[in-house]
Structure formats: structure tokens, C-alpha cells
Coordinates of C-alpha atoms in Angstrom, one line a residue:
M1 CA 131.8 77.9 146.8
R2 CA 129.1 78.5 144.2
Q3 CA 127.2 75.1 143.0
I4 CA 127.3 74.8 138.7
D5 CA 124.0 74.7 137.5
H6 CA 124.4 70.8 135.6
R7 CA 120.3 71.7 134.3
P8 CA 121.3 73.5 130.6
F9 CA 124.5 70.2 129.9
V10 CA 121.7 67.6 130.7
F11 CA 119.3 69.6 128.6
A12 CA 121.9 69.6 125.9
L13 CA 123.4 65.9 125.8
V14 CA 119.4 64.2 126.2
L15 CA 118.2 66.6 122.7
Y16 CA 121.5 65.3 121.3
L17 CA 120.4 62.1 121.8
L18 CA 117.1 62.2 120.9
A19 CA 118.8 63.8 117.3
W20 CA 120.6 60.8 117.2
L21 CA 117.5 58.3 118.0
L22 CA 115.7 60.0 115.1
G23 CA 118.3 60.4 113.1
F24 CA 118.9 64.0 112.5
P25 CA 121.1 65.5 110.3
M26 CA 123.5 66.7 114.1
R27 CA 126.4 67.9 111.4
A28 CA 126.9 70.9 109.2
Q29 CA 125.3 70.4 105.9
S30 CA 127.7 68.8 103.5
A31 CA 129.6 70.9 100.3
P32 CA 126.6 71.9 97.5
L33 CA 127.0 69.0 95.0
K34 CA 129.1 70.0 92.4
E35 CA 128.3 70.2 88.3
V36 CA 130.6 68.7 86.3
E37 CA 131.6 69.2 82.1
C38 CA 134.0 67.5 79.7
T39 CA 133.8 68.1 75.7
L40 CA 137.4 66.1 74.6
I41 CA 138.3 65.4 70.8
L42 CA 141.1 63.7 69.1
D43 CA 142.2 63.3 66.2
A44 CA 141.5 59.2 65.7
A45 CA 145.0 58.2 64.5
S46 CA 147.5 59.9 66.0
G47 CA 145.7 60.8 69.7
E48 CA 146.3 64.4 68.8
T49 CA 144.0 66.6 71.3
L50 CA 141.7 68.9 68.9
Y51 CA 139.5 70.4 71.4
R52 CA 139.5 70.0 75.4
Q53 CA 137.3 72.2 77.8
G54 CA 136.4 71.0 81.4
V55 CA 136.6 68.2 84.3
C56 CA 138.0 65.2 81.6
D57 CA 140.1 62.3 83.8
Q58 CA 137.0 62.5 86.5
R59 CA 135.2 58.7 86.4
F60 CA 131.5 57.9 86.4
S61 CA 129.0 55.6 85.2
P62 CA 128.6 55.3 80.9
A63 CA 125.3 53.6 81.3
S64 CA 124.2 53.2 77.7
T65 CA 127.3 54.1 76.0
F66 CA 128.1 50.9 77.6
K67 CA 126.2 49.4 74.0
V68 CA 129.2 50.6 72.4
P69 CA 131.7 48.0 73.8
L70 CA 128.4 45.3 74.8
A71 CA 128.1 45.1 70.7
L72 CA 131.7 44.2 70.4
I73 CA 131.7 41.7 72.7
G74 CA 127.9 40.1 71.4
Y75 CA 128.8 39.8 67.7
D76 CA 132.6 38.7 68.6
A77 CA 130.6 35.7 71.5
G78 CA 128.0 35.0 68.3
I79 CA 125.3 36.0 70.2
L80 CA 124.0 38.7 67.8
S81 CA 124.2 38.3 63.4
D82 CA 123.5 41.0 61.9
E83 CA 121.9 44.3 61.6
H84 CA 118.7 42.9 62.2
T85 CA 119.3 39.2 63.8
P86 CA 118.8 38.5 66.3
S87 CA 115.0 39.7 67.0
W88 CA 113.9 39.2 70.9
D89 CA 110.3 40.1 71.7
Y90 CA 109.3 41.6 75.4
K91 CA 108.4 39.3 78.0
P92 CA 106.3 41.0 81.3
E93 CA 110.0 39.3 83.0
F94 CA 111.9 41.9 81.7
K95 CA 110.0 44.8 84.3
A96 CA 111.0 47.4 80.9
V97 CA 109.7 51.4 80.7
K98 CA 106.1 51.3 78.6
R99 CA 108.5 52.4 75.7
D100 CA 110.4 49.7 75.4
Q101 CA 107.8 46.6 75.6
K102 CA 107.8 45.9 72.1
T103 CA 110.5 43.7 70.2
V104 CA 114.0 44.5 69.5
D105 CA 117.2 44.0 67.0
P106 CA 120.4 44.9 67.4
T107 CA 119.3 48.4 65.7
I108 CA 116.3 48.8 67.3
W109 CA 118.6 48.6 70.7
E110 CA 121.4 50.9 69.8
K111 CA 118.7 53.8 68.8
D112 CA 116.2 53.3 71.7
S113 CA 118.7 52.4 73.6
V114 CA 117.2 49.4 75.4
L115 CA 118.1 48.0 78.3
W116 CA 116.6 44.8 78.8
F117 CA 117.9 44.1 75.2
S118 CA 121.8 44.5 77.0
R119 CA 120.7 42.0 79.6
E120 CA 120.0 39.6 77.4
I121 CA 122.8 39.8 76.0
T122 CA 124.9 39.9 79.0
R123 CA 122.7 36.8 80.6
R124 CA 123.7 35.0 77.9
L125 CA 127.3 35.1 78.0
G126 CA 127.6 34.6 81.8
S127 CA 129.2 36.2 84.2
E128 CA 132.9 35.4 83.4
R129 CA 133.2 35.8 79.5
F130 CA 131.6 39.4 80.2
A131 CA 134.2 39.9 82.8
G132 CA 136.8 38.4 80.9
Y133 CA 135.8 40.8 77.8
V134 CA 135.3 44.0 80.0
S135 CA 139.0 43.6 81.2
K136 CA 140.7 42.6 78.0
F137 CA 138.9 46.0 76.4
D138 CA 140.7 47.9 79.5
Y139 CA 137.5 50.3 79.9
G140 CA 137.2 52.8 82.5
N141 CA 137.6 51.1 85.8
T142 CA 137.4 47.2 84.6
D143 CA 135.1 46.4 87.8
V144 CA 131.9 45.1 86.8
S145 CA 130.9 43.2 90.5
G146 CA 127.7 45.5 90.5
N147 CA 126.6 47.0 93.9
A148 CA 127.7 45.3 96.3
G149 CA 125.9 42.6 98.0
K150 CA 123.2 42.0 95.7
N151 CA 124.3 39.9 92.9
D152 CA 124.2 42.3 90.0
G153 CA 127.1 42.8 88.4
L154 CA 125.9 40.9 85.4
T155 CA 123.0 43.2 84.8
R156 CA 123.6 46.3 86.5
S157 CA 127.1 46.9 86.5
W158 CA 127.4 49.9 83.8
V159 CA 124.4 51.6 85.3
N160 CA 125.2 54.2 87.9
S161 CA 127.2 51.2 89.7
S162 CA 130.0 49.4 90.0
L163 CA 131.6 50.4 86.4
K164 CA 133.4 53.5 85.9
I165 CA 135.2 55.4 82.8
S166 CA 136.3 58.9 82.3
P167 CA 135.6 60.4 78.9
V168 CA 139.8 60.2 78.9
E169 CA 139.0 56.6 78.6
Q170 CA 136.3 57.2 76.3
V171 CA 138.1 58.4 73.9
D172 CA 140.8 56.3 74.6
F173 CA 138.5 53.4 73.8
L174 CA 137.2 55.2 70.4
R175 CA 140.2 55.5 69.4
R176 CA 141.4 51.5 69.9
L177 CA 137.7 50.5 68.0
L178 CA 138.5 52.3 65.2
A179 CA 141.8 51.0 64.7
R180 CA 140.9 47.3 65.9
K181 CA 143.0 47.2 68.4
L182 CA 140.8 44.7 70.9
L183 CA 141.3 41.5 70.0
V184 CA 137.8 40.9 68.5
S185 CA 136.5 39.7 65.2
D186 CA 136.7 42.0 62.9
K187 CA 132.8 41.4 62.1
A188 CA 132.1 42.8 65.3
Y189 CA 133.8 45.9 64.3
S190 CA 131.8 45.7 61.1
M191 CA 128.8 45.5 63.1
T192 CA 129.2 47.7 65.7
E193 CA 130.0 50.2 63.3
A194 CA 127.2 49.3 61.2
I195 CA 124.1 49.9 64.1
L196 CA 125.4 52.4 66.2
P197 CA 123.1 55.8 64.9
T198 CA 124.5 58.0 63.1
F199 CA 123.7 61.7 62.2
Q200 CA 125.0 64.7 60.7
A201 CA 126.5 68.4 61.9
G202 CA 127.9 70.6 59.2
G203 CA 129.2 68.6 57.0
W204 CA 130.9 66.2 59.7
T205 CA 128.5 62.9 59.9
V206 CA 129.0 61.6 63.3
Q207 CA 128.6 57.8 64.9
G208 CA 127.4 57.8 68.4
K209 CA 125.5 57.2 71.7
T210 CA 124.7 58.6 74.5
G211 CA 124.3 57.2 78.0
T212 CA 121.6 59.2 80.4
T213 CA 121.4 58.6 84.5
R214 CA 121.0 60.0 87.4
L215 CA 123.9 59.2 90.2
G216 CA 124.4 58.5 93.4
D217 CA 122.6 57.5 96.3
S218 CA 119.4 59.3 97.9
G219 CA 121.9 61.8 98.4
D220 CA 122.9 62.4 94.8
K221 CA 120.2 64.1 93.1
R222 CA 122.7 65.4 89.8
S223 CA 121.5 63.6 86.0
L224 CA 124.1 62.2 83.8
G225 CA 124.2 62.9 80.5
W226 CA 127.1 61.6 77.9
F227 CA 128.0 61.4 73.8
V228 CA 130.5 59.8 72.6
G229 CA 131.4 58.5 69.3
W230 CA 133.7 59.2 66.6
A231 CA 132.6 61.3 63.3
N232 CA 134.8 62.2 59.8
K233 CA 134.7 65.3 57.1
D234 CA 136.8 64.8 54.4
T235 CA 139.9 63.6 55.4
R236 CA 139.3 64.2 58.8
N237 CA 138.5 61.5 61.3
I238 CA 137.4 62.5 65.2
V239 CA 136.6 60.6 68.2
F240 CA 134.5 62.6 71.0
A241 CA 133.2 62.6 74.6
R242 CA 131.2 64.8 76.1
L243 CA 130.0 64.9 79.6
V244 CA 127.3 66.8 81.3
I245 CA 126.4 66.7 84.9
D246 CA 123.8 68.6 86.5
T247 CA 122.1 69.2 89.5
K248 CA 118.7 69.8 87.9
R249 CA 115.9 67.3 87.0
S250 CA 114.1 67.5 83.7
D251 CA 111.7 65.3 82.1
T252 CA 114.1 65.3 78.6
P253 CA 117.0 62.2 79.5
K254 CA 120.0 64.2 80.2
G255 CA 121.8 62.1 77.1
P256 CA 120.0 62.7 74.0
Q257 CA 119.9 66.6 75.2
T258 CA 123.6 66.5 75.4
R259 CA 124.1 64.9 71.9
A260 CA 121.6 67.5 70.3
I261 CA 123.5 70.5 71.8
F262 CA 127.2 68.6 70.6
L263 CA 126.2 68.0 67.5
K264 CA 125.0 71.9 67.3
E265 CA 128.0 72.9 68.4
L266 CA 130.7 70.3 66.9
P267 CA 132.0 72.1 63.7
N268 CA 132.3 75.6 65.2
L269 CA 134.7 73.7 68.5
I270 CA 136.6 71.8 65.1
N271 CA 137.4 75.2 63.9
K272 CA 138.6 76.4 67.2
S273 CA 141.6 73.8 66.3
K274 CA 142.6 75.0 63.7

């Protein structure tokens, strides 16, 4: 009987074990990461969908769009007082990027999207009250636990972490905010509306907040950009969410890019809905 040469099998096994020990991929590459886009516009009062295109029911990190509910929380809890109070000085332990190393008040916080100011609000709230507000708002998946094992829910849950929300949920939250159905004080509503950045787009007065982050871990290189808010023209009032996620890197933050394109397109999008 002819003997079988086992050497090729042994050689293959040795290569497999070396690859496993050195951490080389042993399976076929996963499918390419997908780009995601959504544009969603609703009538603020009736909830009628005026325009919808793209993937709008998938949840992602709210990033700095979370400054909208956080403003409501800050004013309702008495941590924030008015458009310019409190005014907090930057401290080195905040470890902020250079552009945010400055004195910040609520208006600057929203306009310049200053992360350390958000963290000072949540730190003063404490974990229990913070989680309570997010749950009461029914905001996205309401998960403010943060990254597993890092105990950072109070300072990072809304930035590429546990808290996630879809464009559909964003506009639902905004409709409830405008209708004052979120069980916060009248002052919280009026002050939040006062500090949210305002823009003009073809006769529309737009108030909204951007959000920018990079998704996932080292294996997910996608950039996320949000622009969410409301707008009015004459007697028409709308809420909107624009989400763009792509696989390209850019020196310009994705949120402002997303906002600029949406503001340019808004008048035509509304005309299409008639």
C-alpha cells in the first residue's frame, strides 16, 4: 500500500498556528464598510413626513446633537441660568483641543460645540439624575452606561459610545421639544431655543445643532456627520434630521459639512414635498 506524504499537511498546520500566534487574519476579509445617508423632514405639528430619503431608522451616536437635550437638562436642573450664565473658565485637566481652551458660556457652548462644557454639566448632575433625564426624554436607546468597563457613561456615553439614536428618533424628540411635552420647565424650553445656533436658508429661519465623530473602533474608519433641528417660514414649521456617514477622511469636521449642504438644499427639498 502506498504511503501518504504527511509533510504538506504538517507544513500547512505550522503556517496556520504561526498566523494565529502572530495575529494575522485567517479568514476572508469582511464586507466593505457601508456609507449611510438620511434626510428626513416632518411637519412639526402634525408629524406628516414631508421628505424622506435614505436609511433613517438605524441608530448611531448622537455626538454633539446631544447638546440639544443636554441644554434642556442643564436649564431644568438649575445648572445653567441664561444665555451667558454660567461662564466657566477652561482648566488644563479638561484636556480639550486648542480651540476649546477658553472661557465658555451656554451660547458659546452650543455655537462652538465645546465638549468639556457638556462634561461639566453632566458632572454636576451626577450619574443618577443624568440617566433619569435621558430616560424621561425617551431619547434614542436611553443607554448612558458608556464604554464597557471604563465607567465613563457620565462623560462619554453620547460620543461614539453606548447612547445611540436614529434620524426618526431625532425628529420625534424635536417634535416633542417644540410641543413642550418633555416635562421640563418653561425656562428650559425658552433658554434652549435661545442658545441654539440660527441660520437662514432661502427664506427659512433654521435652528439646529451639528454632530461629528468617528465611528467604532480601529476596524471602523467611517466619519459621521449630523445636522438636526427645526425651521419656519411664514406659517410653516418643520423638524429635520440629516445624517451622513462615509468612509472618507476629511480635514473639515463632518457635521458642519452636513449642515452646509442641508441648508443649501432645504428650499428645494420643501418644494418637492408640495
